[in-house]
Amino acid sequence: MSTATDVPVQQDLGTGLAIRSLSKNFGDFTAVDSIDLSVPEGSFFALLGPSGCGKTTTLRMVAGLEQPTAGAIYIGGQDISGMRPYQRPTNTVFQNYALFPHMTIFENVAFGLRRRKVDDVRTKVMEMLELVELSHLANRKPTQLSGGQQQRIAVVRALVNRPKVLLLDEPLGALDLKLRRQMQLELKRIQTEVGITFIHVTHDQEEAMTMADTIAVMNKGHVEQLGAPVDLYENPHSAFVAGFLGQSNLISAKVVSRDHDVLVLDFEGIRLTMPAARARTTEADIEIGVRPEKIQITDPGQPVPGDNTVDGIIIDASFVGVSTQYLVRTKGDEELTVFSQNTATTQRRVGDHVTLSWHPEHTFGLRAGSYDEAVAAEIAT
Amino acid sequence: MSVVAAASVAHQSPTDPAGSKAGKSTSMDGVPGRRLTPYFLLLPAFLALLVFYILPTLTLASTSLQTGSLEEGYSLTWRWATYGDVITQYWPQFRRSFVFAAVATVLALLIAYPLAYTIARKAGRYRNLMLALVVAPFFTSFLIRTLAWRQILADHGWAVQIFKATGLMQLTDWLGLTQGRVLATPIAVILGLTYNFLPFMTLPLYTSLEKIDPGLLQASDDLYANAWQGFWKITWPLSLPGVVGGTLLTFIPAAGDYVNQQFLGSTAETMTGNVIDSLALQQRNYPSAAALSLVLMVAIVVLVAIYVKRAGTDELV
Amino acid sequence: MATITRPGPTRQQVRPQRSPGRWIREHLVTFFGLLALIYLFVPIFVVVLFSFNRPTGRFNYTWVRFSLDAWSHPCDVSGLCDSLLISLKIGLLATIAATILGTLAAFALGRHRFQGRSVANLLIFLPMATPEVVAGSSLLTLFINIGVPLGQLTIFIAHVMFCVSFVIVTVKARLAGMDPRLEQAAMDLYANKTQTFLRVTLPLVFPGIVSAALLSFSLSFDDFIITNFNAGSTVTFPMFVWGAYQRALPVQVNVIGTGMLLVTLLLVGLARLLGTRRKQ
């Protein structure tokens, strides 16, 4: 059993949150399958994934509301796995806020402080209420507040206790779009001001990318990929991550040769190149991906901006205001999606012959079969 | 903020469960609980029910097989004949109990259904008030209420006089339901039973009717059903759980009741309950009383089982 | 000012069809519903009315004349007020016992998953479904066979027995309506199990416990059949009425009945008032 006294283990646990080989089974069903995570102190960390991927279960295990089947959780090097929720230096913002309906807002926020017998409750509570500009509602009951107000109270009720880690379980799910955007910025601001480690669980990839410093993409109990938003987006390691964060094209190609750190590929007889470092497989069969917004669309015969060039015919065009989404069919019947900003003066139409091009550095390579996996996971476009 | 995050994905390594709680049962919300807590909580009530419900049922059965008297004492002689005696001797009362209870249940259903429907669908903001009004009369004593019916149905009271004046009394006399008076007839007893168990019928009906989505009736209107069809094909079937619940809650106690009979009926036409009361408390014939009780209990259970099976709903509690 | 007009025939105002049949149908049900409500109150009206009666004979069945005698001398009838006190005493004690037992059991059934839960649920349900005659006579046989003398103790036991099930069902329903995350939130905010229970769970379940207690009291106070079987020589208020019916029915009985109604209406009104005031 790992304890805080095991020195070798302790050394790489850092000062933030560390999760080691954490698993949770519900009978036959494995919700969380032996995951490892290290979250630096003071960062905004997102657990992103579809429903049922285990992100909420993981969060609840950190909070102490679920017991792990195996594995350990450390905060600041200290093993908290055996502690009850009220013994842990964590606080949770619940999905439906869980504000105590029979207490005033003031008493709700003061609850944790009173249990810990902290001095000067009044000052601390009012300070927090002022942080979210709701001090005038201190004597109201939760049912008298709007959804957005309740959400902010839920956050400060947790924050006032200065936990080492703040856990947020899809806290913005019940809010309408405009309010959600507002709260995303608000939460980020609070986190930056207060400097506490935030662990934010969400299924909304835009939300995660907006708010988090680091994202862990989870699927079926595993962590698929972990990294900064821009890294996950530009260089996904699997079809799942590629499809979950935004949209992506995935086409099959063959590796012809490797020239230093450049891979030469053959796609429908066309020569394409990509950086070898961005390929996740060393096989001859590879599936390469390009994000639709990275592809430029030009008339045939015109000079092309990128080195990878493919010709095709437009088979669908959707005008979306800011951009137009084109679906282009290549000679070999592959269909590529292209997002083109509407800066051109001429409108392209279905049936037009066009040339698509992109920079090799924008290509990422996945193992063969990835597209089928993505389809099976119902995230392929 | 530095973005240093060591990541490793899905590797298996042998670890011991870190938490000491990892093996224990969890309570429904995932909050860890000790395994034995529920049993301790349940124990007092469980013991009480065991000693004062299960055990009495056993002593009831045992008493029914005893013989003896108050002076000599009772002994367990396994006299099964008591059952035969009791059934043959009191069969009329037995049948009467079930007939009265059944009629009262049907009447209660007919009266309570519009009431429940009104509260559920038409009362709007008066709903809680009406529910309170349905329950309020039952804050006076059961016996006093029943006695009030005696006062209402008194031979020289205004109600009966009006009834006679309209000539309806002649009709009911001719049908054999009354004999020139309402009191001391089966009608009075049934009326009393119906009245007293009305809330037991109304509340489950209300609960069921309240759950029906009003959009369904609008859809049925849109699809060319008239009001009667809408009721029969949509409202009625969806209210069945309430109907079953209400009829059971009415029939079961009504079958065993004897207060209504005592106050409103005639001494010539008693119900099973009267007999058990008389046997147990006046004649001190405990074995017969016990036997009759058990027979009543079993009969009710059987009837209820058949009824519930046919009705097809099993939501009772 | 230019206006855009549509060519073609102008459309006529179409009034929605309102056949008389529809009006009757729509209001027929309400009519019968209200009639049923009135029907519920007729005997109550009679009870209250006859409490102001001054009968000539031993029985209070026909209206003679208005009088406040019974109201001013409620305890004149021998045995009435004694039986009332006994009913109140047993009611109070049985309520306390049944509420405690039932609340504990409700927490066990409503908050924990354990083996034998369905059996326990069945056992809880059975007393509610048993006719009173059977319940009363079976308890009688128990007491006789064991040799317990019949009296206030046996009445108390009988009352607790049939009240517990109702308490369990009421409290369990209230518990089920409570968001379990509130308890989790409390624990997350450093409240241990006891504090969570006392500060969050109990206050939220409390209204359910109160209504279970009230239900229990009214069931106990008003019970006749089960009590009658197990009372021996003790006389509770319903038993008094039963006996008085045959000998002489005093007007005071109606007074007590009216009194009970008034007290309950008062309590309900008070509860609603407190409820609305809390919301503000």
PDB file of C-alpha atoms in Angstrom, chain A residues 101-213:
ATOM      1  CA  PRO A 101     -32.424  24.984   0.464  1.00  0.00           C
ATOM      2  CA  HIS A 102     -33.194  25.494   4.124  1.00  0.00           C
ATOM      3  CA  MET A 103     -30.289  27.886   4.754  1.00  0.00           C
ATOM      4  CA  THR A 104     -29.648  31.432   3.606  1.00  0.00           C
ATOM      5  CA  ILE A 105     -26.934  32.204   1.065  1.00  0.00           C
ATOM      6  CA  PHE A 106     -24.757  33.466   3.880  1.00  0.00           C
ATOM      7  CA  GLU A 107     -25.148  30.257   5.865  1.00  0.00           C
ATOM      8  CA  ASN A 108     -24.536  28.169   2.765  1.00  0.00           C
ATOM      9  CA  VAL A 109     -21.230  29.867   2.106  1.00  0.00           C
ATOM     10  CA  ALA A 110     -20.344  29.856   5.809  1.00  0.00           C
ATOM     11  CA  PHE A 111     -21.100  26.143   6.200  1.00  0.00           C
ATOM     12  CA  GLY A 112     -17.616  24.795   5.591  1.00  0.00           C
ATOM     13  CA  LEU A 113     -15.983  27.520   7.660  1.00  0.00           C
ATOM     14  CA  ARG A 114     -18.238  26.808  10.607  1.00  0.00           C
ATOM     15  CA  ARG A 115     -17.576  23.083  10.493  1.00  0.00           C
ATOM     16  CA  ARG A 116     -13.850  23.784  10.583  1.00  0.00           C
ATOM     17  CA  LYS A 117     -14.358  26.317  13.354  1.00  0.00           C
ATOM     18  CA  VAL A 118     -12.538  29.032  11.462  1.00  0.00           C
ATOM     19  CA  ASP A 119     -12.340  32.511  12.926  1.00  0.00           C
ATOM     20  CA  ASP A 120     -13.919  35.555  11.446  1.00  0.00           C
ATOM     21  CA  VAL A 121     -16.559  33.820   9.398  1.00  0.00           C
ATOM     22  CA  ARG A 122     -18.443  36.957   8.520  1.00  0.00           C
ATOM     23  CA  THR A 123     -15.535  38.766   6.905  1.00  0.00           C
ATOM     24  CA  LYS A 124     -14.497  35.774   4.865  1.00  0.00           C
ATOM     25  CA  VAL A 125     -18.020  35.077   3.623  1.00  0.00           C
ATOM     26  CA  MET A 126     -18.706  38.677   2.636  1.00  0.00           C
ATOM     27  CA  GLU A 127     -15.349  38.866   0.885  1.00  0.00           C
ATOM     28  CA  MET A 128     -16.304  35.899  -1.243  1.00  0.00           C
ATOM     29  CA  LEU A 129     -19.761  37.234  -1.980  1.00  0.00           C
ATOM     30  CA  GLU A 130     -18.189  40.465  -3.121  1.00  0.00           C
ATOM     31  CA  LEU A 131     -15.864  38.536  -5.401  1.00  0.00           C
ATOM     32  CA  VAL A 132     -18.929  37.442  -7.361  1.00  0.00           C
ATOM     33  CA  GLU A 133     -20.887  40.644  -6.718  1.00  0.00           C
ATOM     34  CA  LEU A 134     -23.709  38.947  -4.844  1.00  0.00           C
ATOM     35  CA  SER A 135     -23.295  40.346  -1.344  1.00  0.00           C
ATOM     36  CA  HIS A 136     -26.741  41.931  -1.515  1.00  0.00           C
ATOM     37  CA  LEU A 137     -28.294  38.481  -1.666  1.00  0.00           C
ATOM     38  CA  ALA A 138     -26.726  37.193   1.527  1.00  0.00           C
ATOM     39  CA  ASN A 139     -30.008  36.776   3.364  1.00  0.00           C
ATOM     40  CA  ARG A 140     -31.988  35.197   0.579  1.00  0.00           C
ATOM     41  CA  LYS A 141     -32.683  31.506   0.165  1.00  0.00           C
ATOM     42  CA  PRO A 142     -31.245  29.569  -2.792  1.00  0.00           C
ATOM     43  CA  THR A 143     -34.627  29.128  -4.440  1.00  0.00           C
ATOM     44  CA  GLN A 144     -34.919  32.885  -4.740  1.00  0.00           C
ATOM     45  CA  LEU A 145     -31.822  33.135  -6.919  1.00  0.00           C
ATOM     46  CA  SER A 146     -31.475  32.689 -10.664  1.00  0.00           C
ATOM     47  CA  GLY A 147     -29.506  29.786 -12.120  1.00  0.00           C
ATOM     48  CA  GLY A 148     -26.484  31.904 -12.824  1.00  0.00           C
ATOM     49  CA  GLN A 149     -26.487  33.370  -9.331  1.00  0.00           C
ATOM     50  CA  GLN A 150     -26.834  29.942  -7.739  1.00  0.00           C
ATOM     51  CA  GLN A 151     -23.909  28.756  -9.779  1.00  0.00           C
ATOM     52  CA  ARG A 152     -21.685  31.547  -8.547  1.00  0.00           C
ATOM     53  CA  ILE A 153     -22.699  30.913  -4.935  1.00  0.00           C
ATOM     54  CA  ALA A 154     -21.872  27.242  -5.377  1.00  0.00           C
ATOM     55  CA  VAL A 155     -18.409  28.236  -6.541  1.00  0.00           C
ATOM     56  CA  VAL A 156     -17.678  30.621  -3.675  1.00  0.00           C
ATOM     57  CA  ARG A 157     -19.136  28.225  -1.122  1.00  0.00           C
ATOM     58  CA  ALA A 158     -16.368  25.879  -2.136  1.00  0.00           C
ATOM     59  CA  LEU A 159     -13.669  28.523  -2.643  1.00  0.00           C
ATOM     60  CA  VAL A 160     -14.113  30.249   0.716  1.00  0.00           C
ATOM     61  CA  ASN A 161     -12.532  27.198   2.322  1.00  0.00           C
ATOM     62  CA  ARG A 162      -9.316  27.710   0.371  1.00  0.00           C
ATOM     63  CA  PRO A 163      -9.006  24.095  -0.690  1.00  0.00           C
ATOM     64  CA  LYS A 164      -5.821  22.896  -2.259  1.00  0.00           C
ATOM     65  CA  VAL A 165      -7.850  21.578  -5.163  1.00  0.00           C
ATOM     66  CA  LEU A 166     -11.239  22.817  -6.385  1.00  0.00           C
ATOM     67  CA  LEU A 167     -13.282  20.184  -8.201  1.00  0.00           C
ATOM     68  CA  LEU A 168     -15.935  21.318 -10.663  1.00  0.00           C
ATOM     69  CA  ASP A 169     -18.414  18.742 -11.958  1.00  0.00           C
ATOM     70  CA  GLU A 170     -19.836  20.165 -15.199  1.00  0.00           C
ATOM     71  CA  PRO A 171     -20.914  23.263 -13.283  1.00  0.00           C
ATOM     72  CA  LEU A 172     -22.019  25.199 -16.374  1.00  0.00           C
ATOM     73  CA  GLY A 173     -24.249  22.519 -17.858  1.00  0.00           C
ATOM     74  CA  ALA A 174     -27.539  23.982 -16.706  1.00  0.00           C
ATOM     75  CA  LEU A 175     -26.883  27.502 -17.966  1.00  0.00           C
ATOM     76  CA  ASP A 176     -27.937  28.954 -21.295  1.00  0.00           C
ATOM     77  CA  LEU A 177     -25.304  29.679 -23.904  1.00  0.00           C
ATOM     78  CA  LYS A 178     -24.691  33.340 -23.233  1.00  0.00           C
ATOM     79  CA  LEU A 179     -24.499  32.852 -19.478  1.00  0.00           C
ATOM     80  CA  ARG A 180     -22.254  29.869 -19.936  1.00  0.00           C
ATOM     81  CA  ARG A 181     -19.755  31.889 -21.974  1.00  0.00           C
ATOM     82  CA  GLN A 182     -19.832  34.593 -19.329  1.00  0.00           C
ATOM     83  CA  MET A 183     -19.247  32.116 -16.523  1.00  0.00           C
ATOM     84  CA  GLN A 184     -16.388  30.472 -18.375  1.00  0.00           C
ATOM     85  CA  LEU A 185     -14.519  33.751 -18.380  1.00  0.00           C
ATOM     86  CA  GLU A 186     -15.552  34.449 -14.813  1.00  0.00           C
ATOM     87  CA  LEU A 187     -14.253  31.108 -13.562  1.00  0.00           C
ATOM     88  CA  LYS A 188     -10.994  31.570 -15.395  1.00  0.00           C
ATOM     89  CA  ARG A 189     -10.603  35.018 -13.883  1.00  0.00           C
ATOM     90  CA  ILE A 190     -11.296  33.723 -10.394  1.00  0.00           C
ATOM     91  CA  GLN A 191      -8.844  30.904 -10.827  1.00  0.00           C
ATOM     92  CA  THR A 192      -6.133  33.256 -11.973  1.00  0.00           C
ATOM     93  CA  GLU A 193      -6.824  35.639  -9.108  1.00  0.00           C
ATOM     94  CA  VAL A 194      -7.046  33.036  -6.389  1.00  0.00           C
ATOM     95  CA  GLY A 195      -4.331  30.721  -7.710  1.00  0.00           C
ATOM     96  CA  ILE A 196      -5.961  27.449  -6.599  1.00  0.00           C
ATOM     97  CA  THR A 197      -5.705  24.255  -8.663  1.00  0.00           C
ATOM     98  CA  PHE A 198      -8.971  23.786 -10.551  1.00  0.00           C
ATOM     99  CA  ILE A 199     -10.074  20.414 -11.903  1.00  0.00           C
ATOM    100  CA  HIS A 200     -12.930  21.012 -14.326  1.00  0.00           C
ATOM    101  CA  VAL A 201     -14.997  18.146 -15.722  1.00  0.00           C
ATOM    102  CA  THR A 202     -16.839  18.813 -18.964  1.00  0.00           C
ATOM    103  CA  HIS A 203     -18.024  17.202 -22.190  1.00  0.00           C
ATOM    104  CA  ASP A 204     -17.868  20.490 -24.049  1.00  0.00           C
ATOM    105  CA  GLN A 205     -14.591  20.700 -25.937  1.00  0.00           C
ATOM    106  CA  GLU A 206     -14.900  24.395 -26.602  1.00  0.00           C
ATOM    107  CA  GLU A 207     -15.298  25.037 -22.898  1.00  0.00           C
ATOM    108  CA  ALA A 208     -12.266  22.939 -22.070  1.00  0.00           C
ATOM    109  CA  MET A 209     -10.117  24.605 -24.688  1.00  0.00           C
ATOM    110  CA  THR A 210     -11.196  28.075 -23.583  1.00  0.00           C
ATOM    111  CA  MET A 211     -10.569  27.639 -19.908  1.00  0.00           C
ATOM    112  CA  ALA A 212      -7.925  25.001 -19.317  1.00  0.00           C
ATOM    113  CA  ASP A 213      -4.150  25.115 -19.267  1.00  0.00           C
TER     114      ASP A 213
END
